[in-house]
Coordinates of N, CA and C in Angstrom, one line a residue:
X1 N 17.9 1.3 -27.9 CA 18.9 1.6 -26.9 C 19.5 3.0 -27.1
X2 N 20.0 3.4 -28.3 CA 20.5 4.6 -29.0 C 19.3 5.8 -28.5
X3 N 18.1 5.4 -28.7 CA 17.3 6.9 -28.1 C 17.1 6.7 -26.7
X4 N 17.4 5.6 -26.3 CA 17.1 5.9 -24.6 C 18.2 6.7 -24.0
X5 N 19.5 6.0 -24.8 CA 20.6 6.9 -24.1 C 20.5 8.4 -24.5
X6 N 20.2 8.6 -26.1 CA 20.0 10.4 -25.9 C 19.1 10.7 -24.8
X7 N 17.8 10.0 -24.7 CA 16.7 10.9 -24.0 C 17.7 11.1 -22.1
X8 N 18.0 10.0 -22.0 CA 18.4 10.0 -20.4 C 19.4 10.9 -20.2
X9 N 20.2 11.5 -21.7 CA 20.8 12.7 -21.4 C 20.2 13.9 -20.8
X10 N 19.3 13.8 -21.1 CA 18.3 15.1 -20.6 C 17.8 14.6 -19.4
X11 N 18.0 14.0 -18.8 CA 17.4 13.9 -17.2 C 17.8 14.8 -16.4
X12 N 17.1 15.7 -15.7 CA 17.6 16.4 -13.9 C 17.6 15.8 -12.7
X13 N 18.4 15.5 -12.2 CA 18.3 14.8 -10.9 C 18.6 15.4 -9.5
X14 N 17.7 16.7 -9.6 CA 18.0 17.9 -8.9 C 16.6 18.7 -8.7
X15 N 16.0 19.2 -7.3 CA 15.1 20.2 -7.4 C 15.2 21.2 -8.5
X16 N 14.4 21.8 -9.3 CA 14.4 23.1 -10.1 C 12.8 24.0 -9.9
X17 N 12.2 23.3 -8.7 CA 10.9 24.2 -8.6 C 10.8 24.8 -6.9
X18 N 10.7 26.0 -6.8 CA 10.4 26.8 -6.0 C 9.9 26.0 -4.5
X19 N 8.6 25.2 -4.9 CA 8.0 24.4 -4.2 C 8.8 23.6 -3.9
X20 N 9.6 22.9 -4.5 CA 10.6 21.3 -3.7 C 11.0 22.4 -2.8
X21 N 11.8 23.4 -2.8 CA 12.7 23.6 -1.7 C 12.2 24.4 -0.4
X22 N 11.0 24.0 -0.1 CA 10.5 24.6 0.9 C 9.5 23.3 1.8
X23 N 9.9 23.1 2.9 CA 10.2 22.0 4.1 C 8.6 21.7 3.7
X24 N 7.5 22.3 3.8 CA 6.2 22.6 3.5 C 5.6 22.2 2.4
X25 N 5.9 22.5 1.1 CA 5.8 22.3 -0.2 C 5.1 23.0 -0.7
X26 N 5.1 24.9 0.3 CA 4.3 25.7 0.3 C 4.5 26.0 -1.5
X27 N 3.3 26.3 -2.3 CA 3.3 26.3 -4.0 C 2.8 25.4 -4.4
X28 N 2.8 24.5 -3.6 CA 2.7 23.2 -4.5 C 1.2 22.9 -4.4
X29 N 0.0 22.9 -5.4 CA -1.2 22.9 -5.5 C -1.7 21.7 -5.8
X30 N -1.2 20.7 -7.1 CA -2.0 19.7 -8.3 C -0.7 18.7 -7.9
X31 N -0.8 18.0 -7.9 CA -0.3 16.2 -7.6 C -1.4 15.4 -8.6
X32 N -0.2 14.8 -10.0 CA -0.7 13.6 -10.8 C -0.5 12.7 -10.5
X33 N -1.1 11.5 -10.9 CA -0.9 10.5 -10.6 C -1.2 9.6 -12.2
X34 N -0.3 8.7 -13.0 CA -0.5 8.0 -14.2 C -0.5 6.3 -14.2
X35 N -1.2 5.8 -14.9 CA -0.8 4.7 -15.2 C -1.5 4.1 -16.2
X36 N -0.7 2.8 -16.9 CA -1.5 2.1 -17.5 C -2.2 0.7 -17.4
X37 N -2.9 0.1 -17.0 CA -3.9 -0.8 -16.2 C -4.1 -1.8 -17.5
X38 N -3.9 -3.1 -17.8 CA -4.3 -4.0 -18.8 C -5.4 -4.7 -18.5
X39 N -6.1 -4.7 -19.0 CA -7.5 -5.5 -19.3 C -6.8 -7.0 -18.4
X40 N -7.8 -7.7 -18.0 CA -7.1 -9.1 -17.5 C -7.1 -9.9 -18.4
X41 N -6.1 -10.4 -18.8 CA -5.9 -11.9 -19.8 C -5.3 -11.1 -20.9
X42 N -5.4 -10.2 -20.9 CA -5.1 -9.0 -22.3 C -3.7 -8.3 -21.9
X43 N -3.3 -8.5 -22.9 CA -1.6 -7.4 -22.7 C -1.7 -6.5 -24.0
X44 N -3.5 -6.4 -24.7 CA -3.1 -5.5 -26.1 C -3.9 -3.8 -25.5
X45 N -5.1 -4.5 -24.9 CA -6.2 -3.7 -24.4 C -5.8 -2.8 -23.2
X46 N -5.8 -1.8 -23.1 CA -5.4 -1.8 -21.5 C -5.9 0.3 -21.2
X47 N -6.2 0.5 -20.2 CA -6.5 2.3 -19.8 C -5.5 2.9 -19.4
X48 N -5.0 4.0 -20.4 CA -4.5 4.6 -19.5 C -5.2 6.3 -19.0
X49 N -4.7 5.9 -17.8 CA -5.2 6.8 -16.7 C -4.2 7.9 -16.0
X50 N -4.9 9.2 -15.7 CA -4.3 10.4 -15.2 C -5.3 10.9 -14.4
X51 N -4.7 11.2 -13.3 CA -5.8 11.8 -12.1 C -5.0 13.0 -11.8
X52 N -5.4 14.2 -11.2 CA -4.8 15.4 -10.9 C -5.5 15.2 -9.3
X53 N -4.5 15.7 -8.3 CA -5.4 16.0 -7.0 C -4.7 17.4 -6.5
X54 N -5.5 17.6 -5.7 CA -5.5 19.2 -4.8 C -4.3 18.8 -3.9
X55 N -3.1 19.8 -3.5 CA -2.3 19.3 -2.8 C -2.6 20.1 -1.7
X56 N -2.3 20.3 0.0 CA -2.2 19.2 0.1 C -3.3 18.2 0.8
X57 N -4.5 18.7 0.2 CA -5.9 18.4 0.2 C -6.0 16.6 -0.1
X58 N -5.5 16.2 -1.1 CA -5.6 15.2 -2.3 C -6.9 14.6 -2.3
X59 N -7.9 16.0 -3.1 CA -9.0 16.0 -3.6 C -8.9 15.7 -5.1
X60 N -9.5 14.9 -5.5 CA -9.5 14.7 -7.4 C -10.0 15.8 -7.8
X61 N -9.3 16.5 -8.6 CA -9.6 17.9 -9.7 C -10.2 17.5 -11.2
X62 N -9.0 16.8 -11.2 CA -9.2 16.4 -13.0 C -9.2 14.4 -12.9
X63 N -9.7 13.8 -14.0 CA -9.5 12.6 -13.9 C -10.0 12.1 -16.1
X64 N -8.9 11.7 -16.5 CA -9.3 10.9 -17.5 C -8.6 9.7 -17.7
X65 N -10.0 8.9 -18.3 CA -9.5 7.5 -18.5 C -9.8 7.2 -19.9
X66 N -8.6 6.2 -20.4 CA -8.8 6.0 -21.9 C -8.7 4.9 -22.1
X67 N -9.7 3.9 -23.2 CA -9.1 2.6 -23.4 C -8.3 2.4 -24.7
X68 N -7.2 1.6 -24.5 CA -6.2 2.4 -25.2 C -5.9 0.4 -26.3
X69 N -5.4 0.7 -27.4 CA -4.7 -0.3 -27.8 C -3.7 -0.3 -28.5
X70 N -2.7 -1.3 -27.5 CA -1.1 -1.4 -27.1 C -0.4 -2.2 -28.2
X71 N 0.2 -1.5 -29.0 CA 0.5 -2.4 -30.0 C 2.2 -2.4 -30.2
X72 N 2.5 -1.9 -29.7 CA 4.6 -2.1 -29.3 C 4.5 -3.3 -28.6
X73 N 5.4 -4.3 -28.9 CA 5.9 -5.3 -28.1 C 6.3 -5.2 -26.6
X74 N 6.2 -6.4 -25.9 CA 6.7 -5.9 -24.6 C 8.1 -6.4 -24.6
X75 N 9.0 -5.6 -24.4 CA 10.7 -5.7 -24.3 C 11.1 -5.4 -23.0
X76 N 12.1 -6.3 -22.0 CA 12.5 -5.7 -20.4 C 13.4 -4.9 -20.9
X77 N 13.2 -3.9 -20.0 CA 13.8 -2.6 -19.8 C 13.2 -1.6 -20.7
X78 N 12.3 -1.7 -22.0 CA 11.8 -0.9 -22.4 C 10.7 -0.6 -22.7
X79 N 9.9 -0.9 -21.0 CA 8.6 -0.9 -21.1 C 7.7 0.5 -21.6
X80 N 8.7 1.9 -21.5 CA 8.1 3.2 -21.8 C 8.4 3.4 -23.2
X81 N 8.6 2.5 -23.9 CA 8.1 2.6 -25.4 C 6.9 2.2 -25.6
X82 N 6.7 1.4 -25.2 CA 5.4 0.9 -25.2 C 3.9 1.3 -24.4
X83 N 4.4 1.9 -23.1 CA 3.3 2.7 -22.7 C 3.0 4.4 -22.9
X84 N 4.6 5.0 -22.8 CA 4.2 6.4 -22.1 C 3.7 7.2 -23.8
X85 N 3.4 6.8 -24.6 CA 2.9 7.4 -25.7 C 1.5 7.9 -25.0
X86 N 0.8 6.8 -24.7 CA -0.6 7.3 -24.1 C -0.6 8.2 -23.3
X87 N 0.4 8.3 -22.2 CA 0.7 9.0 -21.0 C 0.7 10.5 -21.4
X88 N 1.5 10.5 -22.1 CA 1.2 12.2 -22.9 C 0.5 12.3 -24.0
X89 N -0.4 11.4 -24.1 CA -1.7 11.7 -24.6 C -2.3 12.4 -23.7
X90 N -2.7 11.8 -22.8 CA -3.6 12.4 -21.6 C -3.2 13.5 -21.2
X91 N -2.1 13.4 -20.8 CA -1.3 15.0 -20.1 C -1.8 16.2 -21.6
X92 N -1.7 15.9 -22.9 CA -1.4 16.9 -23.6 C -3.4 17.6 -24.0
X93 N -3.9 16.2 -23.7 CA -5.5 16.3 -23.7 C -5.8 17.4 -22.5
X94 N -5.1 16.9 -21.1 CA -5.7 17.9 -20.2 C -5.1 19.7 -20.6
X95 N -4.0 19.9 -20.8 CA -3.2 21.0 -21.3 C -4.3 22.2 -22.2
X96 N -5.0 20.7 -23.1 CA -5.6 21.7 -24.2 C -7.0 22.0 -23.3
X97 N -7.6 21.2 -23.0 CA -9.2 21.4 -22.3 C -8.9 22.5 -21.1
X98 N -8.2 21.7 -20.0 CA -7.9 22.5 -18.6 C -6.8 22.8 -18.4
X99 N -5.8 23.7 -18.6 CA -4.6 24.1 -19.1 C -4.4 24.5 -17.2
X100 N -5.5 25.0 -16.7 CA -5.2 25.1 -15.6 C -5.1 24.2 -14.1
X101 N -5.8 23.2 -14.7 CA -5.5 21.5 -14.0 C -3.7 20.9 -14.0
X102 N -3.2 21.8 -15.1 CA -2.1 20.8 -15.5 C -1.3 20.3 -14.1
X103 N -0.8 19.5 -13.8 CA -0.1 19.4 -12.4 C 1.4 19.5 -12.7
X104 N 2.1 20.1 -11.0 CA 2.8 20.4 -11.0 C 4.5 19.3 -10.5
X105 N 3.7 18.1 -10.5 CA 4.7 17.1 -10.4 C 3.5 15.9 -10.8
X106 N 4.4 14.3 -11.2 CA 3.5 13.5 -11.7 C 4.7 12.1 -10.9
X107 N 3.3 11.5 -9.9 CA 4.0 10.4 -9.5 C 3.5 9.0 -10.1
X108 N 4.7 8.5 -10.7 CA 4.4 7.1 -11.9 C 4.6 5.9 -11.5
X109 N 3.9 5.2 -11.8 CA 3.7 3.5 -11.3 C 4.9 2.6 -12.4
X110 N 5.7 3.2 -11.5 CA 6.8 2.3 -12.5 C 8.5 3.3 -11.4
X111 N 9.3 2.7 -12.1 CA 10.8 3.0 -11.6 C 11.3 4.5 -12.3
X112 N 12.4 5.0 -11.8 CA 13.0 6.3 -12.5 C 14.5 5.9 -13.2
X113 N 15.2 6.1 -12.3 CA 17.0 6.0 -11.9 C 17.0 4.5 -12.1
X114 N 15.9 4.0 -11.0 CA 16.2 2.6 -10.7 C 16.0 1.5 -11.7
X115 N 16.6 1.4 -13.1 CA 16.6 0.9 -14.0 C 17.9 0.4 -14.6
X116 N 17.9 -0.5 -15.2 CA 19.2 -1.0 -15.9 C 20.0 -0.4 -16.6
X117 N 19.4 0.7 -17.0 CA 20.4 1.8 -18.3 C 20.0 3.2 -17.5
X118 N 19.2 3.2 -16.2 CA 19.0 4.1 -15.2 C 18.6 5.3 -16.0
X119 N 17.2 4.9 -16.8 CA 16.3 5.5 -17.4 C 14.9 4.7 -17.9
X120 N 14.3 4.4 -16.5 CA 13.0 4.3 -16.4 C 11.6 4.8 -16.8
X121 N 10.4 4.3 -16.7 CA 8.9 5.1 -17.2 C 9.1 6.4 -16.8
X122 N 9.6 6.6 -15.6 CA 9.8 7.9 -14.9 C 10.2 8.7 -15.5
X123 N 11.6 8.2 -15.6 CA 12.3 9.5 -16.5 C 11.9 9.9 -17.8
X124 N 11.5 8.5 -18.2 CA 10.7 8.8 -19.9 C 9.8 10.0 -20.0
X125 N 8.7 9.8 -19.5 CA 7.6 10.6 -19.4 C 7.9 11.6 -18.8
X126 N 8.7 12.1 -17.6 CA 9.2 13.3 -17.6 C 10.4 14.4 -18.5
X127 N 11.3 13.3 -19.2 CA 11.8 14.4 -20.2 C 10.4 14.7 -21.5
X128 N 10.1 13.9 -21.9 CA 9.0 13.8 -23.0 C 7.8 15.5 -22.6
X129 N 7.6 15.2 -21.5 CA 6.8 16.3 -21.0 C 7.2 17.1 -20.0
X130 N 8.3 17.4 -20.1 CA 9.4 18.5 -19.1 C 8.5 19.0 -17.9
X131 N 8.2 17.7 -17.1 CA 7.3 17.8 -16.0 C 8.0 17.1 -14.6
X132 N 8.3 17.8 -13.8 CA 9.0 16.6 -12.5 C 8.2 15.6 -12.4
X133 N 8.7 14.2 -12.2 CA 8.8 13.2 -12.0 C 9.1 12.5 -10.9
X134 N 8.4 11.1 -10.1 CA 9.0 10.6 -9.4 C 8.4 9.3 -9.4
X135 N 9.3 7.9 -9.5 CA 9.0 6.4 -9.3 C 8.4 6.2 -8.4
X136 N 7.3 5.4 -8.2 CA 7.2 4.9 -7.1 C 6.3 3.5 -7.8
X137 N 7.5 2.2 -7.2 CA 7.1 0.7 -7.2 C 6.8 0.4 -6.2
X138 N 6.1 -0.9 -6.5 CA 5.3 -2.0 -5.3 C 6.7 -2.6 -5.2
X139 N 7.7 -3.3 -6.5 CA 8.5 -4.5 -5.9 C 9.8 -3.9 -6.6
X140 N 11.0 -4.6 -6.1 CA 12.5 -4.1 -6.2 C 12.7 -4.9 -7.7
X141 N 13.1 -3.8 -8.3 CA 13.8 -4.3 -9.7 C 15.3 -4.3 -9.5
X142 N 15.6 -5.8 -10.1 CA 16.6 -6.0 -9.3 C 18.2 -5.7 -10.4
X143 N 18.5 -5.0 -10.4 CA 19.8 -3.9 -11.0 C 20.4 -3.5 -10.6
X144 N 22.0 -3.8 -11.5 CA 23.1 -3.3 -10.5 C 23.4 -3.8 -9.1
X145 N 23.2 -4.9 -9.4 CA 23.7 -5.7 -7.8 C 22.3 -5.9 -6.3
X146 N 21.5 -4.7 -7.2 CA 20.1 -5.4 -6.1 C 19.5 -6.2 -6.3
X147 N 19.6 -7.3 -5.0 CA 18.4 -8.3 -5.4 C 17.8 -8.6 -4.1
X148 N 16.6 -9.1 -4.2 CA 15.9 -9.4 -2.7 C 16.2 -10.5 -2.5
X149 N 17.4 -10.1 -1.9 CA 17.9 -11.6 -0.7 C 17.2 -11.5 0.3
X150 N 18.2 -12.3 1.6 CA 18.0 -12.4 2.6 C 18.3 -11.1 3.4
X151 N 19.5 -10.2 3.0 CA 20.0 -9.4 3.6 C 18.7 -8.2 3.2
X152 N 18.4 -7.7 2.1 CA 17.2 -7.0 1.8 C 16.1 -7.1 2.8
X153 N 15.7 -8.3 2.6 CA 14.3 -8.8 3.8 C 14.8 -8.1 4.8
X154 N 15.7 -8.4 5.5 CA 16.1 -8.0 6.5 C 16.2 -6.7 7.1
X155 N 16.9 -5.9 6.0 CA 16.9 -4.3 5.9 C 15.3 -3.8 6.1
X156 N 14.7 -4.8 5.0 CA 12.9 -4.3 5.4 C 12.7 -4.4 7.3
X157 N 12.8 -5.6 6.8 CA 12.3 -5.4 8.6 C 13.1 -4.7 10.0
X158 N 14.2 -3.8 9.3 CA 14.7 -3.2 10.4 C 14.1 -2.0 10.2
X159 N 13.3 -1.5 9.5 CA 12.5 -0.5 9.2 C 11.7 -0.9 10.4
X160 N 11.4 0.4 11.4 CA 11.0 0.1 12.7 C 8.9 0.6 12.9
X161 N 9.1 1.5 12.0 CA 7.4 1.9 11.9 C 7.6 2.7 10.5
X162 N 5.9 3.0 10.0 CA 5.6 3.8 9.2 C 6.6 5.2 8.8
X163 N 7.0 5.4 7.4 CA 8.1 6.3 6.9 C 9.3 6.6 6.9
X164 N 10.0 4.8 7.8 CA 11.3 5.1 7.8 C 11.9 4.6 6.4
X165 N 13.1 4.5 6.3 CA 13.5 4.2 4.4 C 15.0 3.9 4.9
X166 N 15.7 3.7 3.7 CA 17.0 3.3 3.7 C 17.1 3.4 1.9
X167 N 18.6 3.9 1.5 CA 19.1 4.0 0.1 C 19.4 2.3 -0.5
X168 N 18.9 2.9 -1.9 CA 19.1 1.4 -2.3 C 20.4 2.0 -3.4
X169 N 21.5 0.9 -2.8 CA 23.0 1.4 -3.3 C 23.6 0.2 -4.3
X170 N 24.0 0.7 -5.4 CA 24.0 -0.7 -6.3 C 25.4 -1.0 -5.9
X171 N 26.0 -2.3 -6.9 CA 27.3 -1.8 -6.7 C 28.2 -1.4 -7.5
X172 N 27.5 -0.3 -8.3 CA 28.5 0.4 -8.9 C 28.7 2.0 -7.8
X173 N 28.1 1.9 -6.7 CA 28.3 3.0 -5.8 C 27.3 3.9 -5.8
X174 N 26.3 3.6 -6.8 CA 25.3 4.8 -6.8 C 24.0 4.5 -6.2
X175 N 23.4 5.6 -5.3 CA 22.2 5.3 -5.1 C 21.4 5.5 -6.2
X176 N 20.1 4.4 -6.2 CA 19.6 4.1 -7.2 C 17.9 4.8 -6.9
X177 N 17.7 4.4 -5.3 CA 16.3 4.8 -5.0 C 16.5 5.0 -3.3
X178 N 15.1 4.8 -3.1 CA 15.0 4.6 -1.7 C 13.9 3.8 -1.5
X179 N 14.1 3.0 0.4 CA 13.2 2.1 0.3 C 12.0 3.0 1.5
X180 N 10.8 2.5 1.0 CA 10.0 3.4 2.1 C 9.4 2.4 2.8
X181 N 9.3 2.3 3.7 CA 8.3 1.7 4.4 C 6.9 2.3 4.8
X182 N 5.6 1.5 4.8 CA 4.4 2.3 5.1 C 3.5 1.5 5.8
X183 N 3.6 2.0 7.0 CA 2.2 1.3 7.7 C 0.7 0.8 7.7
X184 N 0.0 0.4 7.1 CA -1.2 0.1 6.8 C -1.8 -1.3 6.7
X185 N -2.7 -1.2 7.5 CA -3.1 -2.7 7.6 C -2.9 -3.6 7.9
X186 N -1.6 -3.3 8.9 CA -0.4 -4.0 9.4 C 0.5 -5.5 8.4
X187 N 0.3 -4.2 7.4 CA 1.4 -4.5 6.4 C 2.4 -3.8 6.2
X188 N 3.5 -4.4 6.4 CA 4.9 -3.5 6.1 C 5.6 -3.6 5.0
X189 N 4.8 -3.6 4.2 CA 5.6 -4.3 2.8 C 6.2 -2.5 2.6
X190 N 7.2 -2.4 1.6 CA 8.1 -1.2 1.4 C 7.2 -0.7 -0.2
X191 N 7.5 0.8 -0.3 CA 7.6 1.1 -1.3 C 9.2 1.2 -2.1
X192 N 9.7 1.4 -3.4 CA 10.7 2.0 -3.7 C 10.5 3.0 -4.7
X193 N 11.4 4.1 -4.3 CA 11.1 5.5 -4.7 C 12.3 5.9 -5.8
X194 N 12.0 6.2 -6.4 CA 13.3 6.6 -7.3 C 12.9 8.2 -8.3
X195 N 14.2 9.1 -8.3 CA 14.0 9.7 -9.4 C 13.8 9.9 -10.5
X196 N 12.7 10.3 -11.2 CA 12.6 10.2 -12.6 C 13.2 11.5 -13.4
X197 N 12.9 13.2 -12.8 CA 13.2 14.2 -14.1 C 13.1 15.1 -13.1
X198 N 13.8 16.6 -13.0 CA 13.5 17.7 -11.8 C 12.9 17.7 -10.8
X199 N 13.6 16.2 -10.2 CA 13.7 16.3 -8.9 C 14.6 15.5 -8.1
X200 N 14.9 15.6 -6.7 CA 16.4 15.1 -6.3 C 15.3 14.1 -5.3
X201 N 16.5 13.1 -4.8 CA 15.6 11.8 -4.1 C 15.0 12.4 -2.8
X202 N 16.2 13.1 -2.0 CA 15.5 13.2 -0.9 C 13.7 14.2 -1.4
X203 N 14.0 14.7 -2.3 CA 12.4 15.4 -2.2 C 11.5 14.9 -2.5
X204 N 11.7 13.5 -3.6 CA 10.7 12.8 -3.9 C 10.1 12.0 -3.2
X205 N 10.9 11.5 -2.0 CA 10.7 10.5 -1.1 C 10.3 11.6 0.4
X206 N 10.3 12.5 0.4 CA 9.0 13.6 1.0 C 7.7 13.9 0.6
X207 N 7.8 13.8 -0.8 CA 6.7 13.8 -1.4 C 5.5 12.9 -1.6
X208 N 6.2 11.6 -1.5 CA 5.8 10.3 -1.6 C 5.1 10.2 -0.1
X209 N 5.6 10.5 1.0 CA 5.4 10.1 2.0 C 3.7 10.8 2.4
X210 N 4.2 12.2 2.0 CA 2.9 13.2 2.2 C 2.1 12.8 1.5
X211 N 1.9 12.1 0.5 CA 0.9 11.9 -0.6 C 0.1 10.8 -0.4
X212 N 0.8 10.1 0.7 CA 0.2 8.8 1.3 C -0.7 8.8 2.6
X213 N -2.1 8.6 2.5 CA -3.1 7.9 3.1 C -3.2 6.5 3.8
X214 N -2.8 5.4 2.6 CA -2.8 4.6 2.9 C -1.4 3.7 2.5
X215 N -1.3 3.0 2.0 CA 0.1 2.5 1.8 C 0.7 2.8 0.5
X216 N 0.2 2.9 -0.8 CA 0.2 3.8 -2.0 C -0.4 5.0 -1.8
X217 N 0.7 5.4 -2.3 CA 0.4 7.5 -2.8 C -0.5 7.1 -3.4
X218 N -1.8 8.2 -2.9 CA -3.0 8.6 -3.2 C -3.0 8.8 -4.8
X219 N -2.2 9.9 -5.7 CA -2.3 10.3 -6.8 C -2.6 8.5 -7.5
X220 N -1.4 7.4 -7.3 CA -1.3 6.3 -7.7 C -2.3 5.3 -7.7
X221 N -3.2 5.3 -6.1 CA -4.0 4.5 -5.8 C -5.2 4.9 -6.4
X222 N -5.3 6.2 -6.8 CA -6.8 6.5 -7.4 C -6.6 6.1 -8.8
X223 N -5.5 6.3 -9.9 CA -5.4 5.8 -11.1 C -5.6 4.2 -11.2
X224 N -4.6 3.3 -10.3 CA -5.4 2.2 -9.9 C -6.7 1.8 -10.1
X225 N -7.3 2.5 -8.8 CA -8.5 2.0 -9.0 C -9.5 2.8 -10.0
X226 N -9.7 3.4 -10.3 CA -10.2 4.2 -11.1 C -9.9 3.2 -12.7
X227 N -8.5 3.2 -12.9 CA -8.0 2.2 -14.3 C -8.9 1.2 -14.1
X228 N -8.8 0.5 -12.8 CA -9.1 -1.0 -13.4 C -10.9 -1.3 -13.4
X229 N -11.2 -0.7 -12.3 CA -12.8 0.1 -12.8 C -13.0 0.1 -14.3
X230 N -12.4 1.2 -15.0 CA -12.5 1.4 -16.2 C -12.5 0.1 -17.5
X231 N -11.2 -0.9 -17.0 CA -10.7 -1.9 -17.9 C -12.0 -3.2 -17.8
X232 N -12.7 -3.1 -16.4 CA -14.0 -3.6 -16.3 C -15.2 -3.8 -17.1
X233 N -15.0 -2.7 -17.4 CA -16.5 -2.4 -18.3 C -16.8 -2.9 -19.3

């Protein structure tokens, strides 16, 4: 708990790159995408995976996968002890090989802000590798007063088509994330977006939106599948 709070001292929750502040994202070239994928039946074995894509192409540049073995306990709330070690493995692997792949934002399969001590995988792995960051979950972690009630459900479904959102406000008054909605397959299920490290919500949740093909950001959906491909074999 003592080093999560130092590290989440160092969090930015604020554009600091040239590229966020332009409506376009004119600059912005390499979009990562991370995660760690567990073997099925296994919680020791598991890949972790980093994909780089062309922005705003989202052509795969770079792609490694590793099979990795997870030997930190799993603890709630401190799941990036136990994963993001590998995470900047990979990042520090690409740095040394293709220094010119390195990407210039990394969207993570996990929460940022939107955590219990409001220092998430997100923000982990973005102070760790002073790389902007942004959360993006499948399901609402429920903190600070959010939980998926009925009133929640409801907020979803007042989301009227693809890319509309709404702030997720705890009740200590702070927005924590945002909720996205995404059309695909005529599923409306939401994403939630959260800040992890040098960058502010509304840009991550532009980011998020652009990066999306299908209902997961592309960078995410190829680690996905790509990981669990991998954990296959």
């Amino acid at each position: 708990t003592r080093e999560q709070a130092q590290l989440k001292a160092s969090v930015v929750e604020e554009d600091t790159e040239e590229w966020q502040r332009d409506s376009s994202f004119a600059g912005l070239e390499r979009v990562g995408g991370v995660d760690l994928s567990y073997v099925k039946g296994d919680d020791t074995n598991a890949c972790a995976s980093l994909v780089v894509l062309s922005y705003p192409a989202l052509e795969v540049l770079h792609e490694d996968y590793q099979m990795v073995a997870v030997s930190a306990p799993y603890v709630a709330g401190f799941l990036a002890f136990r994963e993001v070690p590998f995470l900047v493995e990979a990042l520090q692997r690409l740095e040394q090989e293709k220094p010119e792949l390195k990407p210039q934002v990394l969207l993570v399969d996990g929460n940022g802000l939107l955590h219990p001590r409001g220092f998430g995988v997100a923000c982990h792995l973005g102070v760790l590798t002073d790389l902007p960051c942004i959360g993006v979950a499948k399901n609402l972690l429920q903190v600070d007063g959010l939980v998926k009630d009925e009133l929640h459900k409801e907020q979803i479904r007042s989301l009227q088509k693809g890319g509309d959102s709404f702030p997720l406000t705890g009740t200590s008054g702070g927005v924590l994330g945002m909720v996205s909605r995404r059309d695909y397959d005529k599923s409306s299920k939401p994403l939630y977006v959260s800040v992890g490290h040098r960058v502010c919500l509304e840009t991550a949740l532009r980011l998020v939106k652009s990066c999306c093909r299908y209902r997961i950001p592309e960078p995410i959906r190829q680690v996905w599948q790509q990981g669990a491909e991998e954990g296959e074999k």
